[in-house]
PDB file of C-alpha atoms in Angstrom:
ATOM      1  CA  MET A1135      61.737 -12.332  88.260  1.00 33.00           C
ATOM      2  CA  SER A1136      62.763  -9.553  86.074  1.00 36.00           C
ATOM      3  CA  GLY A1137      64.207 -12.580  83.772  1.00 41.00           C
ATOM      4  CA  ILE A1138      61.061 -14.083  83.786  1.00 45.00           C
ATOM      5  CA  LEU A1139      59.149 -10.716  83.129  1.00 50.00           C
ATOM      6  CA  ASP A1140      61.305  -9.771  80.624  1.00 57.00           C
ATOM      7  CA  LEU A1141      60.859 -12.885  78.643  1.00 55.00           C
ATOM      8  CA  LEU A1142      57.016 -12.535  79.165  1.00 65.00           C
ATOM      9  CA  ASN A1143      57.140  -9.033  77.158  1.00 67.00           C
ATOM     10  CA  SER A1144      58.324 -10.529  74.352  1.00 72.00           C
ATOM     11  CA  ASP A1145      55.871 -10.759  70.746  1.00 77.00           C
ATOM     12  CA  MET A1146      55.030 -14.594  72.068  1.00 76.00           C
ATOM     13  CA  GLY A1147      54.724 -13.837  75.398  1.00 83.00           C
ATOM     14  CA  LYS A1148      52.625 -10.777  74.634  1.00 87.00           C
ATOM     15  CA  GLN A1149      50.348 -12.501  72.794  1.00 89.00           C
ATOM     16  CA  LEU A1150      50.018 -15.370  74.855  1.00 91.00           C
ATOM     17  CA  ILE A1151      49.254 -12.419  78.188  1.00 92.00           C
ATOM     18  CA  GLY A1152      47.144 -10.624  75.442  1.00 93.00           C
ATOM     19  CA  ASN A1153      44.700 -14.042  74.774  1.00 94.00           C
ATOM     20  CA  ILE A1154      45.054 -14.824  78.237  1.00 96.00           C
ATOM     21  CA  THR A1155      43.322 -11.137  79.333  1.00 96.00           C
ATOM     22  CA  GLU A1156      40.845 -11.491  76.308  1.00 95.00           C
ATOM     23  CA  LYS A1157      39.591 -14.793  77.620  1.00 95.00           C
ATOM     24  CA  THR A1158      39.059 -13.883  81.330  1.00 96.00           C
ATOM     25  CA  GLY A1159      38.571 -10.244  81.489  1.00 96.00           C
ATOM     26  CA  ILE A1160      41.696 -10.126  84.239  1.00 97.00           C
ATOM     27  CA  ASN A1161      44.544  -7.362  83.442  1.00 95.00           C
ATOM     28  CA  ALA A1162      48.143  -8.010  81.979  1.00 92.00           C
ATOM     29  CA  SER A1163      49.897  -8.062  85.301  1.00 92.00           C
ATOM     30  CA  GLN A1164      47.888 -10.316  86.405  1.00 94.00           C
ATOM     31  CA  ALA A1165      48.091 -12.502  83.735  1.00 93.00           C
ATOM     32  CA  THR A1166      51.530 -12.671  84.095  1.00 89.00           C
ATOM     33  CA  SER A1167      51.750 -13.246  87.659  1.00 90.00           C
ATOM     34  CA  VAL A1168      49.394 -16.414  86.799  1.00 92.00           C
ATOM     35  CA  VAL A1169      51.179 -17.661  83.982  1.00 90.00           C
ATOM     36  CA  SER A1170      54.964 -17.275  85.756  1.00 85.00           C
ATOM     37  CA  SER A1171      53.973 -19.147  88.570  1.00 86.00           C
ATOM     38  CA  GLY A1172      51.316 -21.588  86.477  1.00 89.00           C
ATOM     39  CA  LEU A1173      54.056 -22.967  84.116  1.00 86.00           C
ATOM     40  CA  PRO A1174      56.513 -24.382  87.000  1.00 83.00           C
ATOM     41  CA  ALA A1175      53.540 -25.524  89.129  1.00 87.00           C
ATOM     42  CA  ILE A1176      52.230 -27.620  85.787  1.00 90.00           C
ATOM     43  CA  LEU A1177      55.897 -28.798  84.945  1.00 86.00           C
ATOM     44  CA  GLY A1178      56.590 -29.909  88.511  1.00 85.00           C
ATOM     45  CA  ALA A1179      53.645 -32.408  88.787  1.00 88.00           C
ATOM     46  CA  MET A1180      54.543 -33.689  85.537  1.00 90.00           C
ATOM     47  CA  LYS A1181      57.881 -34.096  86.779  1.00 87.00           C
ATOM     48  CA  ASP A1182      56.681 -35.583  89.992  1.00 86.00           C
ATOM     49  CA  ASN A1183      54.600 -38.247  88.167  1.00 86.00           C
ATOM     50  CA  VAL A1184      57.102 -39.046  85.987  1.00 89.00           C
ATOM     51  CA  THR A1185      60.028 -39.446  88.873  1.00 82.00           C
ATOM     52  CA  SER A1186      58.001 -40.738  91.707  1.00 77.00           C
ATOM     53  CA  GLY A1187      55.008 -42.700  89.926  1.00 67.00           C
ATOM     54  CA  ASP A1188      53.714 -44.550  87.126  1.00 73.00           C
ATOM     55  CA  GLY A1189      52.989 -41.666  84.846  1.00 83.00           C
ATOM     56  CA  ALA A1190      56.391 -41.565  82.200  1.00 88.00           C
ATOM     57  CA  ALA A1191      54.664 -44.149  79.879  1.00 89.00           C
ATOM     58  CA  GLY A1192      50.805 -42.688  79.561  1.00 88.00           C
ATOM     59  CA  LEU A1193      53.113 -39.094  79.042  1.00 91.00           C
ATOM     60  CA  LEU A1194      55.298 -40.165  76.583  1.00 91.00           C
ATOM     61  CA  GLY A1195      52.776 -41.730  74.654  1.00 89.00           C
ATOM     62  CA  ALA A1196      50.746 -38.703  74.613  1.00 89.00           C
ATOM     63  CA  LEU A1197      53.862 -36.906  73.855  1.00 90.00           C
ATOM     64  CA  ASN A1198      54.108 -38.961  70.822  1.00 85.00           C
ATOM     65  CA  GLY A1199      50.862 -39.352  69.501  1.00 81.00           C
ATOM     66  CA  GLY A1200      52.156 -36.218  67.187  1.00 80.00           C
ATOM     67  CA  LYS A1201      48.759 -34.313  68.763  1.00 88.00           C
ATOM     68  CA  HIS A1202      51.527 -32.551  71.070  1.00 91.00           C
ATOM     69  CA  ASP A1203      53.656 -31.940  68.369  1.00 88.00           C
ATOM     70  CA  GLY A1204      54.638 -28.138  69.016  1.00 86.00           C
ATOM     71  CA  SER A1205      52.604 -27.030  66.132  1.00 89.00           C
ATOM     72  CA  ILE A1206      50.586 -24.800  68.511  1.00 90.00           C
ATOM     73  CA  LEU A1207      53.258 -22.335  69.381  1.00 84.00           C
ATOM     74  CA  ASP A1208      53.202 -21.391  66.110  1.00 86.00           C
ATOM     75  CA  ASN A1209      49.756 -20.757  65.973  1.00 89.00           C
ATOM     76  CA  LEU A1210      48.372 -19.398  69.667  1.00 90.00           C
ATOM     77  CA  GLY A1211      45.853 -17.230  68.098  1.00 91.00           C
ATOM     78  CA  GLY A1212      44.267 -19.949  66.305  1.00 94.00           C
ATOM     79  CA  PHE A1213      44.397 -22.136  69.476  1.00 94.00           C
ATOM     80  CA  PHE A1214      42.771 -18.937  71.235  1.00 95.00           C
ATOM     81  CA  ASN A1215      40.459 -18.691  68.705  1.00 93.00           C
ATOM     82  CA  GLY A1216      39.050 -21.865  68.730  1.00 94.00           C
ATOM     83  CA  GLY A1217      38.062 -21.531  72.597  1.00 90.00           C
ATOM     84  CA  ASP A1218      38.167 -25.766  73.588  1.00 91.00           C
ATOM     85  CA  PHE A1219      40.304 -26.298  76.525  1.00 95.00           C
ATOM     86  CA  SER A1220      38.562 -29.455  77.330  1.00 94.00           C
ATOM     87  CA  ASP A1221      42.307 -31.198  76.619  1.00 93.00           C
ATOM     88  CA  GLY A1222      44.337 -29.397  79.166  1.00 94.00           C
ATOM     89  CA  SER A1223      41.492 -29.716  81.380  1.00 95.00           C
ATOM     90  CA  LYS A1224      41.832 -33.693  81.300  1.00 94.00           C
ATOM     91  CA  ILE A1225      45.906 -33.471  80.666  1.00 92.00           C
ATOM     92  CA  LEU A1226      45.705 -31.051  84.241  1.00 93.00           C
ATOM     93  CA  GLY A1227      42.919 -32.841  86.298  1.00 92.00           C
ATOM     94  CA  HIS A1228      45.612 -36.310  85.605  1.00 89.00           C
ATOM     95  CA  VAL A1229      48.686 -34.562  86.525  1.00 90.00           C
ATOM     96  CA  LEU A1230      47.777 -32.617  89.052  1.00 90.00           C
ATOM     97  CA  GLY A1231      45.194 -35.207  90.994  1.00 88.00           C
ATOM     98  CA  ASN A1232      44.200 -34.076  94.255  1.00 88.00           C
ATOM     99  CA  LYS A1233      46.431 -31.536  94.278  1.00 88.00           C
ATOM    100  CA  GLN A1234      44.857 -29.662  91.432  1.00 92.00           C
ATOM    101  CA  ASP A1235      42.713 -27.681  94.095  1.00 93.00           C
ATOM    102  CA  THR A1236      45.351 -26.842  96.497  1.00 91.00           C
ATOM    103  CA  VAL A1237      47.636 -25.910  93.190  1.00 92.00           C
ATOM    104  CA  VAL A1238      44.524 -23.781  92.130  1.00 94.00           C
ATOM    105  CA  ASN A1239      44.379 -22.071  95.321  1.00 92.00           C
ATOM    106  CA  ASN A1240      47.912 -20.780  96.128  1.00 89.00           C
ATOM    107  CA  LEU A1241      48.221 -19.389  92.588  1.00 92.00           C
ATOM    108  CA  SER A1242      45.323 -17.335  93.702  1.00 93.00           C
ATOM    109  CA  GLN A1243      46.955 -16.331  96.882  1.00 91.00           C
ATOM    110  CA  SER A1244      50.056 -15.614  95.043  1.00 88.00           C
ATOM    111  CA  SER A1245      48.319 -13.628  92.179  1.00 91.00           C
ATOM    112  CA  GLY A1246      45.377 -12.146  93.550  1.00 93.00           C
ATOM    113  CA  VAL A1247      43.173 -13.759  90.677  1.00 96.00           C
ATOM    114  CA  ASP A1248      40.199 -16.023  91.371  1.00 97.00           C
ATOM    115  CA  SER A1249      40.614 -18.738  91.659  1.00 96.00           C
ATOM    116  CA  GLY A1250      38.001 -19.557  89.263  1.00 97.00           C
ATOM    117  CA  ILE A1251      40.072 -17.421  86.904  1.00 97.00           C
ATOM    118  CA  ILE A1252      42.787 -19.860  87.692  1.00 97.00           C
ATOM    119  CA  SER A1253      40.922 -22.273  86.694  1.00 97.00           C
ATOM    120  CA  LYS A1254      40.378 -21.511  83.403  1.00 96.00           C
ATOM    121  CA  ILE A1255      43.961 -20.416  82.547  1.00 97.00           C
ATOM    122  CA  LEU A1256      45.909 -23.442  83.851  1.00 96.00           C
ATOM    123  CA  PRO A1257      43.713 -25.686  80.868  1.00 96.00           C
ATOM    124  CA  MET A1258      44.961 -22.957  78.396  1.00 95.00           C
ATOM    125  CA  LEU A1259      48.638 -23.403  79.475  1.00 93.00           C
ATOM    126  CA  THR A1260      48.801 -27.181  79.460  1.00 94.00           C
ATOM    127  CA  PRO A1261      48.693 -27.878  76.084  1.00 93.00           C
ATOM    128  CA  ILE A1262      51.199 -24.983  74.927  1.00 90.00           C
ATOM    129  CA  ILE A1263      53.601 -27.034  77.599  1.00 89.00           C
ATOM    130  CA  MET A1264      52.743 -30.257  75.955  1.00 92.00           C
ATOM    131  CA  GLY A1265      53.687 -28.995  72.923  1.00 89.00           C
ATOM    132  CA  TYR A1266      56.870 -27.540  73.800  1.00 86.00           C
ATOM    133  CA  LEU A1267      57.467 -30.863  75.549  1.00 90.00           C
ATOM    134  CA  GLY A1268      56.550 -32.795  72.636  1.00 90.00           C
ATOM    135  CA  LYS A1269      58.839 -30.393  70.353  1.00 87.00           C
ATOM    136  CA  GLN A1270      61.795 -30.974  73.153  1.00 87.00           C
ATOM    137  CA  THR A1271      61.369 -34.998  73.442  1.00 90.00           C
ATOM    138  CA  LYS A1272      61.025 -35.450  69.081  1.00 89.00           C
ATOM    139  CA  SER A1273      64.261 -33.393  68.929  1.00 87.00           C
ATOM    140  CA  ASN A1274      66.325 -34.539  71.736  1.00 88.00           C
ATOM    141  CA  GLY A1275      65.385 -38.157  71.144  1.00 91.00           C
ATOM    142  CA  VAL A1276      63.674 -39.060  74.670  1.00 90.00           C
ATOM    143  CA  SER A1277      62.238 -42.334  74.252  1.00 89.00           C
ATOM    144  CA  ASP A1278      61.773 -43.632  78.640  1.00 90.00           C
ATOM    145  CA  GLY A1279      61.189 -42.462  81.656  1.00 89.00           C
ATOM    146  CA  ALA A1280      64.731 -41.781  82.491  1.00 89.00           C
ATOM    147  CA  GLY A1281      64.951 -39.387  79.897  1.00 91.00           C
ATOM    148  CA  LEU A1282      62.025 -37.622  80.220  1.00 91.00           C
ATOM    149  CA  GLY A1283      62.427 -37.095  83.612  1.00 89.00           C
ATOM    150  CA  GLY A1284      65.809 -35.810  82.855  1.00 87.00           C
ATOM    151  CA  LEU A1285      64.104 -33.186  80.441  1.00 86.00           C
ATOM    152  CA  LEU A1286      62.105 -32.426  82.973  1.00 86.00           C
ATOM    153  CA  GLY A1287      64.326 -31.605  85.499  1.00 81.00           C
ATOM    154  CA  GLY A1288      66.412 -29.976  83.423  1.00 79.00           C
ATOM    155  CA  LEU A1289      63.777 -27.282  82.338  1.00 76.00           C
ATOM    156  CA  LEU A1290      63.026 -26.730  85.966  1.00 74.00           C
ATOM    157  CA  GLY A1291      66.755 -26.340  86.958  1.00 67.00           C
ATOM    158  CA  GLY A1292      66.779 -30.071  89.158  1.00 50.00           C
ATOM    159  CA  THR A1293      66.081 -30.470  92.442  1.00 43.00           C
ATOM    160  CA  ASP A1294      67.858 -30.971  95.972  1.00 39.00           C
ATOM    161  CA  GLY A1295      68.225 -34.032  97.199  1.00 30.00           C
ATOM    162  CA  GLY A1296      65.999 -35.702  95.203  1.00 31.00           C
ATOM    163  CA  SER A1297      62.983 -33.718  96.205  1.00 36.00           C
ATOM    164  CA  SER A1298      60.130 -33.286  94.502  1.00 39.00           C
ATOM    165  CA  ILE A1299      60.049 -30.279  92.569  1.00 37.00           C
ATOM    166  CA  LEU A1300      56.262 -30.200  92.853  1.00 42.00           C
ATOM    167  CA  THR A1301      56.865 -29.784  96.638  1.00 43.00           C
ATOM    168  CA  SER A1302      59.448 -27.263  96.190  1.00 40.00           C
ATOM    169  CA  VAL A1303      56.857 -25.269  93.983  1.00 38.00           C
ATOM    170  CA  LEU A1304      54.081 -25.743  96.562  1.00 45.00           C
ATOM    171  CA  ASP A1305      56.163 -25.365  99.808  1.00 45.00           C
ATOM    172  CA  GLN A1306      59.535 -24.117  98.972  1.00 39.00           C
ATOM    173  CA  ASN A1307      60.436 -23.132 103.266  1.00 42.00           C
ATOM    174  CA  GLY A1308      58.926 -26.607 104.552  1.00 46.00           C
ATOM    175  CA  ASP A1309      56.909 -24.891 106.802  1.00 47.00           C
ATOM    176  CA  GLY A1310      53.456 -26.084 105.398  1.00 45.00           C
ATOM    177  CA  LYS A1311      52.653 -23.081 103.402  1.00 43.00           C
ATOM    178  CA  LEU A1312      52.290 -22.832 100.118  1.00 39.00           C
ATOM    179  CA  ASP A1313      55.396 -20.000  99.223  1.00 44.00           C
ATOM    180  CA  ILE A1314      54.833 -20.537  95.313  1.00 43.00           C
ATOM    181  CA  SER A1315      56.385 -16.848  94.120  1.00 45.00           C
ATOM    182  CA  ASP A1316      58.909 -17.919  96.539  1.00 44.00           C
ATOM    183  CA  ALA A1317      59.499 -20.867  95.037  1.00 44.00           C
ATOM    184  CA  MET A1318      59.540 -19.557  91.512  1.00 46.00           C
ATOM    185  CA  SER A1319      62.016 -17.087  92.769  1.00 47.00           C
ATOM    186  CA  ALA A1320      64.520 -20.371  93.165  1.00 44.00           C
ATOM    187  CA  LEU A1321      63.868 -22.486  90.309  1.00 43.00           C
ATOM    188  CA  SER A1322      64.125 -19.248  88.038  1.00 44.00           C
ATOM    189  CA  GLY A1323      67.522 -18.574  89.417  1.00 45.00           C
ATOM    190  CA  LYS A1324      68.916 -21.994  89.710  1.00 43.00           C
ATOM    191  CA  LYS A1325      70.850 -22.092  86.777  1.00 41.00           C
ATOM    192  CA  LYS A1326      70.421 -21.259  82.487  1.00 42.00           C
ATOM    193  CA  GLY A1327      68.612 -23.304  80.566  1.00 47.00           C
ATOM    194  CA  GLY A1328      66.214 -24.344  83.382  1.00 51.00           C
ATOM    195  CA  LEU A1329      63.089 -22.362  83.827  1.00 53.00           C
ATOM    196  CA  GLY A1330      64.266 -19.426  82.154  1.00 56.00           C
ATOM    197  CA  GLY A1331      64.924 -21.279  79.101  1.00 56.00           C
ATOM    198  CA  LEU A1332      61.677 -23.111  78.877  1.00 59.00           C
ATOM    199  CA  LEU A1333      60.038 -19.531  79.183  1.00 59.00           C
ATOM    200  CA  GLY A1334      62.807 -18.209  76.212  1.00 60.00           C
ATOM    201  CA  GLY A1335      61.960 -21.674  74.089  1.00 60.00           C
ATOM    202  CA  LEU A1336      58.044 -20.810  74.538  1.00 61.00           C
ATOM    203  CA  PHE A1337      58.246 -16.996  73.763  1.00 60.00           C
ATOM    204  CA  GLY A1338      60.808 -17.242  71.173  1.00 58.00           C
ATOM    205  CA  LYS A1339      64.348 -15.767  73.432  1.00 52.00           C
ATOM    206  CA  LYS A1340      66.861 -17.725  73.464  1.00 44.00           C
TER     207      LYS A1340
END
């Protein structure tokens, strides 16, 4: 987890954590825990939808619609001060579907943060992720589901045996229990340019 914490300690990472603490009342340590676990859970759900469902066209349409062009990363303060996270809630509901409560509850268990607060934080993170993905799809010329799946897989560090990244995030050892902290360690350590690359891109580190 140290690499993730190092990235979250960058100037932009501190701004993100500071805004979350201000909006929710939790401390910086708790916010860092939620963010560093929430990002791969959301990305994993996106990849699951793209590779095993019919979500590729919808996600590509949203990313190419101009709204998620990455400009949000240049004005996090404005985004948080605006206080409207309804778009994030809609995207999150579409991406997670009936898994949303499970993800929220288990992020709560792993971080010690109340599930009601987790439910407020995830819609804040989703537009930021979409902005980053929008920027990446444009710069990498991604135009189809295969390309989008590859981009998401690269950010997450790939999969083992074609298994769902979301499943690996939620149940890393296959015992039926949702082990997000263990999954985070596995994802962040898989390869350079994976989750660490995502966080570095978000928070201004290479």
